[in-house]
Amino acid sequence: MEDRLHLELAASLRELGRMGAAVAAFCERGGIDEKLSYAVQLVCDEWVTNVIVHGYGGAPPDAGEAAIEVTIVRTADSLLLTFVDRAPPFNPLTRPEPDVDLSVDEREVGGLGIHFMKKIMDACEYERIGGRNRLALTKKFGTRGEGQDEHHGC
Protein backbone atom coordinates (compact mmCIF):
# COMPACT_ATOMS: atom_id res chain seq x y z
CA MET A 1 0.00 0.00 0.00
CA GLU A 2 1.43 3.38 -0.97
CA ASP A 3 -0.20 6.78 -0.93
CA ARG A 4 1.43 10.05 -1.95
CA LEU A 5 0.94 13.79 -1.38
CA HIS A 6 2.90 16.35 -3.39
CA LEU A 7 2.68 20.12 -2.81
CA GLU A 8 4.41 23.00 -4.56
CA LEU A 9 4.52 26.05 -2.31
CA ALA A 10 5.48 29.68 -2.73
CA ALA A 11 7.95 31.18 -0.25
CA SER A 12 5.18 32.76 1.79
CA LEU A 13 4.01 32.07 5.34
CA ARG A 14 0.46 32.20 3.95
CA GLU A 15 1.18 28.80 2.39
CA LEU A 16 1.39 27.16 5.84
CA GLY A 17 -2.39 26.98 6.16
CA ARG A 18 -2.80 25.31 2.77
CA MET A 19 0.01 22.87 3.56
CA GLY A 20 -1.40 22.06 7.01
CA ALA A 21 -4.85 21.32 5.62
CA ALA A 22 -3.43 19.10 2.87
CA VAL A 23 -1.19 17.18 5.29
CA ALA A 24 -4.07 16.69 7.76
CA ALA A 25 -6.35 15.41 4.97
CA PHE A 26 -3.59 13.09 3.70
CA CYS A 27 -3.07 11.63 7.18
CA GLU A 28 -6.79 11.17 7.76
CA ARG A 29 -7.25 9.50 4.38
CA GLY A 30 -4.29 7.21 5.13
CA GLY A 31 -5.58 6.16 8.55
CA ILE A 32 -2.72 7.88 10.39
CA ASP A 33 -3.62 8.29 14.07
CA GLU A 34 -4.19 11.77 15.44
CA LYS A 35 -0.97 11.88 17.48
CA LEU A 36 1.26 10.96 14.54
CA SER A 37 -0.72 13.25 12.23
CA TYR A 38 -0.04 16.15 14.59
CA ALA A 39 3.67 15.28 14.74
CA VAL A 40 3.92 15.16 10.93
CA GLN A 41 2.12 18.49 10.63
CA LEU A 42 4.47 19.99 13.24
CA VAL A 43 7.56 18.78 11.37
CA CYS A 44 6.24 20.12 8.04
CA ASP A 45 5.33 23.45 9.59
CA GLU A 46 8.69 23.85 11.35
CA TRP A 47 10.78 22.97 8.32
CA VAL A 48 8.83 24.97 5.73
CA THR A 49 8.78 28.00 8.07
CA ASN A 50 12.58 27.71 8.44
CA VAL A 51 13.04 27.59 4.68
CA ILE A 52 10.75 30.60 4.09
CA VAL A 53 12.08 32.77 6.93
CA HIS A 54 15.76 31.81 7.09
CA GLY A 55 16.44 30.13 3.75
CA TYR A 56 14.82 32.63 1.42
CA GLY A 57 14.90 35.47 3.95
CA GLY A 58 12.78 37.86 1.92
CA ALA A 59 14.32 36.93 -1.42
CA PRO A 60 12.07 34.19 -2.81
CA PRO A 61 12.61 32.76 -6.30
CA ASP A 62 10.83 34.23 -9.30
CA ALA A 63 7.04 34.25 -9.19
CA GLY A 64 5.46 31.26 -10.83
CA GLU A 65 8.17 28.88 -9.68
CA ALA A 66 7.64 26.61 -6.71
CA ALA A 67 9.94 27.70 -3.90
CA ILE A 68 9.39 24.58 -1.82
CA GLU A 69 8.22 21.12 -2.80
CA VAL A 70 6.81 18.87 -0.09
CA THR A 71 6.21 15.20 -0.80
CA ILE A 72 4.85 12.68 1.69
CA VAL A 73 4.75 9.00 0.84
CA ARG A 74 2.96 6.50 3.05
CA THR A 75 4.15 2.92 2.75
CA ALA A 76 3.01 -0.12 4.70
CA ASP A 77 5.44 0.62 7.55
CA SER A 78 6.44 4.28 7.37
CA LEU A 79 5.98 7.85 6.21
CA LEU A 80 8.68 9.50 4.08
CA LEU A 81 8.67 13.29 4.05
CA THR A 82 10.81 15.02 1.44
CA PHE A 83 11.39 18.79 1.23
CA VAL A 84 13.15 20.38 -1.74
CA ASP A 85 14.00 24.08 -2.01
CA ARG A 86 16.32 26.41 -3.91
CA ALA A 87 17.44 28.50 -0.94
CA PRO A 88 21.18 28.78 -0.14
CA PRO A 89 22.72 25.52 1.12
CA PHE A 90 21.76 24.61 4.67
CA ASN A 91 22.15 21.24 6.33
CA PRO A 92 20.00 21.23 9.48
CA LEU A 93 21.53 17.95 10.59
CA THR A 94 24.89 19.62 11.28
CA ARG A 95 23.36 22.32 13.48
CA PRO A 96 24.48 21.95 17.12
CA GLU A 97 21.83 20.64 19.49
CA PRO A 98 20.36 23.32 21.75
CA ASP A 99 20.97 22.94 25.48
CA VAL A 100 17.42 22.19 26.59
CA ASP A 101 18.52 21.96 30.23
CA LEU A 102 19.07 25.73 30.35
CA SER A 103 16.27 28.05 31.38
CA VAL A 104 14.44 29.98 28.67
CA ASP A 105 16.34 33.12 29.68
CA GLU A 106 19.72 31.38 29.42
CA ARG A 107 19.04 29.50 26.18
CA GLU A 108 20.16 30.79 22.78
CA VAL A 109 17.26 31.78 20.52
CA GLY A 110 16.48 29.36 17.70
CA GLY A 111 17.18 25.75 16.89
CA LEU A 112 14.34 24.15 18.87
CA GLY A 113 12.26 23.42 15.75
CA ILE A 114 15.10 21.44 14.19
CA HIS A 115 15.71 19.73 17.55
CA PHE A 116 12.06 18.61 17.78
CA MET A 117 12.04 17.56 14.14
CA LYS A 118 15.09 15.36 14.69
CA LYS A 119 13.59 13.87 17.88
CA ILE A 120 10.24 13.08 16.25
CA MET A 121 11.58 11.45 13.11
CA ASP A 122 13.45 8.13 12.90
CA ALA A 123 15.82 8.91 10.03
CA CYS A 124 17.00 12.18 8.49
CA GLU A 125 19.09 12.74 5.38
CA TYR A 126 20.24 15.98 3.77
CA GLU A 127 21.85 16.50 0.40
CA ARG A 128 22.51 19.37 -1.97
CA ILE A 129 21.65 18.36 -5.52
CA GLY A 130 21.62 20.59 -8.60
CA GLY A 131 21.51 23.79 -6.57
CA ARG A 132 18.70 22.52 -4.35
CA ASN A 133 18.46 21.47 -0.71
CA ARG A 134 16.82 18.10 -0.23
CA LEU A 135 15.80 16.98 3.25
CA ALA A 136 14.32 13.48 3.58
CA LEU A 137 12.76 12.44 6.89
CA THR A 138 11.38 9.02 7.73
CA LYS A 139 8.93 8.11 10.47
CA LYS A 140 8.41 4.39 10.97
CA PHE A 141 5.11 3.23 12.36
CA GLY A 142 5.40 1.67 15.80
CA THR A 143 8.12 3.97 17.15
CA ARG A 144 7.90 6.65 19.83
CA GLY A 145 4.42 7.84 20.44
CA GLU A 146 3.02 4.56 19.32
CA GLY A 147 3.62 2.26 22.27
CA GLN A 148 7.41 1.92 22.32
CA ASP A 149 9.62 3.50 24.95
CA GLU A 150 12.93 3.47 23.07
CA HIS A 151 13.49 6.09 20.44
CA HIS A 152 16.62 7.97 19.54
CA GLY A 153 15.46 10.18 16.68
CA CYS A 154 17.70 11.14 13.78
PDB file of C-alpha atoms in Angstrom, residues 21-147:
ATOM      1  CA  ALA A  21      -4.854  21.322   5.617  1.00  0.00           C
ATOM      2  CA  ALA A  22      -3.425  19.100   2.866  1.00  0.00           C
ATOM      3  CA  VAL A  23      -1.195  17.181   5.287  1.00  0.00           C
ATOM      4  CA  ALA A  24      -4.068  16.687   7.760  1.00  0.00           C
ATOM      5  CA  ALA A  25      -6.351  15.407   4.974  1.00  0.00           C
ATOM      6  CA  PHE A  26      -3.594  13.091   3.701  1.00  0.00           C
ATOM      7  CA  CYS A  27      -3.066  11.633   7.183  1.00  0.00           C
ATOM      8  CA  GLU A  28      -6.787  11.167   7.762  1.00  0.00           C
ATOM      9  CA  ARG A  29      -7.247   9.499   4.377  1.00  0.00           C
ATOM     10  CA  GLY A  30      -4.290   7.207   5.134  1.00  0.00           C
ATOM     11  CA  GLY A  31      -5.581   6.164   8.555  1.00  0.00           C
ATOM     12  CA  ILE A  32      -2.720   7.881  10.394  1.00  0.00           C
ATOM     13  CA  ASP A  33      -3.620   8.289  14.071  1.00  0.00           C
ATOM     14  CA  GLU A  34      -4.189  11.774  15.440  1.00  0.00           C
ATOM     15  CA  LYS A  35      -0.971  11.875  17.481  1.00  0.00           C
ATOM     16  CA  LEU A  36       1.257  10.956  14.537  1.00  0.00           C
ATOM     17  CA  SER A  37      -0.718  13.245  12.226  1.00  0.00           C
ATOM     18  CA  TYR A  38      -0.039  16.150  14.589  1.00  0.00           C
ATOM     19  CA  ALA A  39       3.674  15.276  14.735  1.00  0.00           C
ATOM     20  CA  VAL A  40       3.917  15.161  10.933  1.00  0.00           C
ATOM     21  CA  GLN A  41       2.124  18.494  10.626  1.00  0.00           C
ATOM     22  CA  LEU A  42       4.469  19.994  13.238  1.00  0.00           C
ATOM     23  CA  VAL A  43       7.557  18.784  11.373  1.00  0.00           C
ATOM     24  CA  CYS A  44       6.238  20.122   8.042  1.00  0.00           C
ATOM     25  CA  ASP A  45       5.327  23.454   9.591  1.00  0.00           C
ATOM     26  CA  GLU A  46       8.686  23.845  11.347  1.00  0.00           C
ATOM     27  CA  TRP A  47      10.781  22.974   8.322  1.00  0.00           C
ATOM     28  CA  VAL A  48       8.828  24.967   5.735  1.00  0.00           C
ATOM     29  CA  THR A  49       8.780  27.999   8.069  1.00  0.00           C
ATOM     30  CA  ASN A  50      12.576  27.714   8.444  1.00  0.00           C
ATOM     31  CA  VAL A  51      13.036  27.590   4.675  1.00  0.00           C
ATOM     32  CA  ILE A  52      10.754  30.597   4.095  1.00  0.00           C
ATOM     33  CA  VAL A  53      12.079  32.768   6.926  1.00  0.00           C
ATOM     34  CA  HIS A  54      15.763  31.813   7.092  1.00  0.00           C
ATOM     35  CA  GLY A  55      16.436  30.132   3.750  1.00  0.00           C
ATOM     36  CA  TYR A  56      14.822  32.631   1.424  1.00  0.00           C
ATOM     37  CA  GLY A  57      14.897  35.473   3.949  1.00  0.00           C
ATOM     38  CA  GLY A  58      12.784  37.856   1.921  1.00  0.00           C
ATOM     39  CA  ALA A  59      14.323  36.933  -1.418  1.00  0.00           C
ATOM     40  CA  PRO A  60      12.068  34.195  -2.809  1.00  0.00           C
ATOM     41  CA  PRO A  61      12.613  32.759  -6.303  1.00  0.00           C
ATOM     42  CA  ASP A  62      10.830  34.230  -9.301  1.00  0.00           C
ATOM     43  CA  ALA A  63       7.043  34.248  -9.193  1.00  0.00           C
ATOM     44  CA  GLY A  64       5.458  31.260 -10.829  1.00  0.00           C
ATOM     45  CA  GLU A  65       8.174  28.875  -9.680  1.00  0.00           C
ATOM     46  CA  ALA A  66       7.640  26.605  -6.706  1.00  0.00           C
ATOM     47  CA  ALA A  67       9.936  27.700  -3.896  1.00  0.00           C
ATOM     48  CA  ILE A  68       9.394  24.578  -1.821  1.00  0.00           C
ATOM     49  CA  GLU A  69       8.216  21.115  -2.796  1.00  0.00           C
ATOM     50  CA  VAL A  70       6.808  18.869  -0.089  1.00  0.00           C
ATOM     51  CA  THR A  71       6.214  15.203  -0.799  1.00  0.00           C
ATOM     52  CA  ILE A  72       4.854  12.678   1.686  1.00  0.00           C
ATOM     53  CA  VAL A  73       4.746   8.997   0.836  1.00  0.00           C
ATOM     54  CA  ARG A  74       2.961   6.495   3.048  1.00  0.00           C
ATOM     55  CA  THR A  75       4.149   2.925   2.749  1.00  0.00           C
ATOM     56  CA  ALA A  76       3.013  -0.118   4.696  1.00  0.00           C
ATOM     57  CA  ASP A  77       5.441   0.624   7.553  1.00  0.00           C
ATOM     58  CA  SER A  78       6.443   4.277   7.374  1.00  0.00           C
ATOM     59  CA  LEU A  79       5.984   7.847   6.211  1.00  0.00           C
ATOM     60  CA  LEU A  80       8.681   9.496   4.077  1.00  0.00           C
ATOM     61  CA  LEU A  81       8.668  13.292   4.046  1.00  0.00           C
ATOM     62  CA  THR A  82      10.813  15.023   1.435  1.00  0.00           C
ATOM     63  CA  PHE A  83      11.389  18.785   1.230  1.00  0.00           C
ATOM     64  CA  VAL A  84      13.153  20.382  -1.738  1.00  0.00           C
ATOM     65  CA  ASP A  85      14.001  24.082  -2.007  1.00  0.00           C
ATOM     66  CA  ARG A  86      16.322  26.413  -3.907  1.00  0.00           C
ATOM     67  CA  ALA A  87      17.440  28.505  -0.938  1.00  0.00           C
ATOM     68  CA  PRO A  88      21.180  28.783  -0.138  1.00  0.00           C
ATOM     69  CA  PRO A  89      22.723  25.521   1.119  1.00  0.00           C
ATOM     70  CA  PHE A  90      21.765  24.608   4.675  1.00  0.00           C
ATOM     71  CA  ASN A  91      22.153  21.242   6.329  1.00  0.00           C
ATOM     72  CA  PRO A  92      20.002  21.231   9.482  1.00  0.00           C
ATOM     73  CA  LEU A  93      21.535  17.948  10.589  1.00  0.00           C
ATOM     74  CA  THR A  94      24.895  19.619  11.281  1.00  0.00           C
ATOM     75  CA  ARG A  95      23.358  22.323  13.478  1.00  0.00           C
ATOM     76  CA  PRO A  96      24.483  21.947  17.118  1.00  0.00           C
ATOM     77  CA  GLU A  97      21.832  20.637  19.486  1.00  0.00           C
ATOM     78  CA  PRO A  98      20.363  23.320  21.750  1.00  0.00           C
ATOM     79  CA  ASP A  99      20.969  22.936  25.481  1.00  0.00           C
ATOM     80  CA  VAL A 100      17.420  22.187  26.588  1.00  0.00           C
ATOM     81  CA  ASP A 101      18.525  21.965  30.227  1.00  0.00           C
ATOM     82  CA  LEU A 102      19.067  25.731  30.352  1.00  0.00           C
ATOM     83  CA  SER A 103      16.270  28.055  31.382  1.00  0.00           C
ATOM     84  CA  VAL A 104      14.438  29.985  28.670  1.00  0.00           C
ATOM     85  CA  ASP A 105      16.344  33.120  29.683  1.00  0.00           C
ATOM     86  CA  GLU A 106      19.721  31.377  29.416  1.00  0.00           C
ATOM     87  CA  ARG A 107      19.042  29.500  26.176  1.00  0.00           C
ATOM     88  CA  GLU A 108      20.159  30.793  22.781  1.00  0.00           C
ATOM     89  CA  VAL A 109      17.262  31.779  20.517  1.00  0.00           C
ATOM     90  CA  GLY A 110      16.478  29.358  17.702  1.00  0.00           C
ATOM     91  CA  GLY A 111      17.183  25.746  16.894  1.00  0.00           C
ATOM     92  CA  LEU A 112      14.338  24.146  18.869  1.00  0.00           C
ATOM     93  CA  GLY A 113      12.262  23.424  15.749  1.00  0.00           C
ATOM     94  CA  ILE A 114      15.095  21.442  14.191  1.00  0.00           C
ATOM     95  CA  HIS A 115      15.706  19.733  17.551  1.00  0.00           C
ATOM     96  CA  PHE A 116      12.058  18.608  17.785  1.00  0.00           C
ATOM     97  CA  MET A 117      12.043  17.563  14.141  1.00  0.00           C
ATOM     98  CA  LYS A 118      15.089  15.355  14.695  1.00  0.00           C
ATOM     99  CA  LYS A 119      13.587  13.866  17.876  1.00  0.00           C
ATOM    100  CA  ILE A 120      10.237  13.076  16.251  1.00  0.00           C
ATOM    101  CA  MET A 121      11.578  11.448  13.111  1.00  0.00           C
ATOM    102  CA  ASP A 122      13.452   8.131  12.904  1.00  0.00           C
ATOM    103  CA  ALA A 123      15.821   8.911  10.035  1.00  0.00           C
ATOM    104  CA  CYS A 124      17.004  12.183   8.488  1.00  0.00           C
ATOM    105  CA  GLU A 125      19.090  12.739   5.380  1.00  0.00           C
ATOM    106  CA  TYR A 126      20.236  15.977   3.773  1.00  0.00           C
ATOM    107  CA  GLU A 127      21.846  16.496   0.405  1.00  0.00           C
ATOM    108  CA  ARG A 128      22.507  19.370  -1.971  1.00  0.00           C
ATOM    109  CA  ILE A 129      21.654  18.358  -5.522  1.00  0.00           C
ATOM    110  CA  GLY A 130      21.622  20.588  -8.600  1.00  0.00           C
ATOM    111  CA  GLY A 131      21.505  23.794  -6.572  1.00  0.00           C
ATOM    112  CA  ARG A 132      18.704  22.518  -4.350  1.00  0.00           C
ATOM    113  CA  ASN A 133      18.460  21.474  -0.706  1.00  0.00           C
ATOM    114  CA  ARG A 134      16.823  18.102  -0.232  1.00  0.00           C
ATOM    115  CA  LEU A 135      15.802  16.979   3.249  1.00  0.00           C
ATOM    116  CA  ALA A 136      14.324  13.481   3.578  1.00  0.00           C
ATOM    117  CA  LEU A 137      12.755  12.438   6.885  1.00  0.00           C
ATOM    118  CA  THR A 138      11.376   9.018   7.732  1.00  0.00           C
ATOM    119  CA  LYS A 139       8.926   8.108  10.470  1.00  0.00           C
ATOM    120  CA  LYS A 140       8.409   4.391  10.970  1.00  0.00           C
ATOM    121  CA  PHE A 141       5.107   3.231  12.361  1.00  0.00           C
ATOM    122  CA  GLY A 142       5.395   1.671  15.804  1.00  0.00           C
ATOM    123  CA  THR A 143       8.117   3.971  17.152  1.00  0.00           C
ATOM    124  CA  ARG A 144       7.896   6.652  19.834  1.00  0.00           C
ATOM    125  CA  GLY A 145       4.422   7.845  20.443  1.00  0.00           C
ATOM    126  CA  GLU A 146       3.016   4.560  19.324  1.00  0.00           C
ATOM    127  CA  GLY A 147       3.622   2.265  22.268  1.00  0.00           C
TER     128      GLY A 147
END
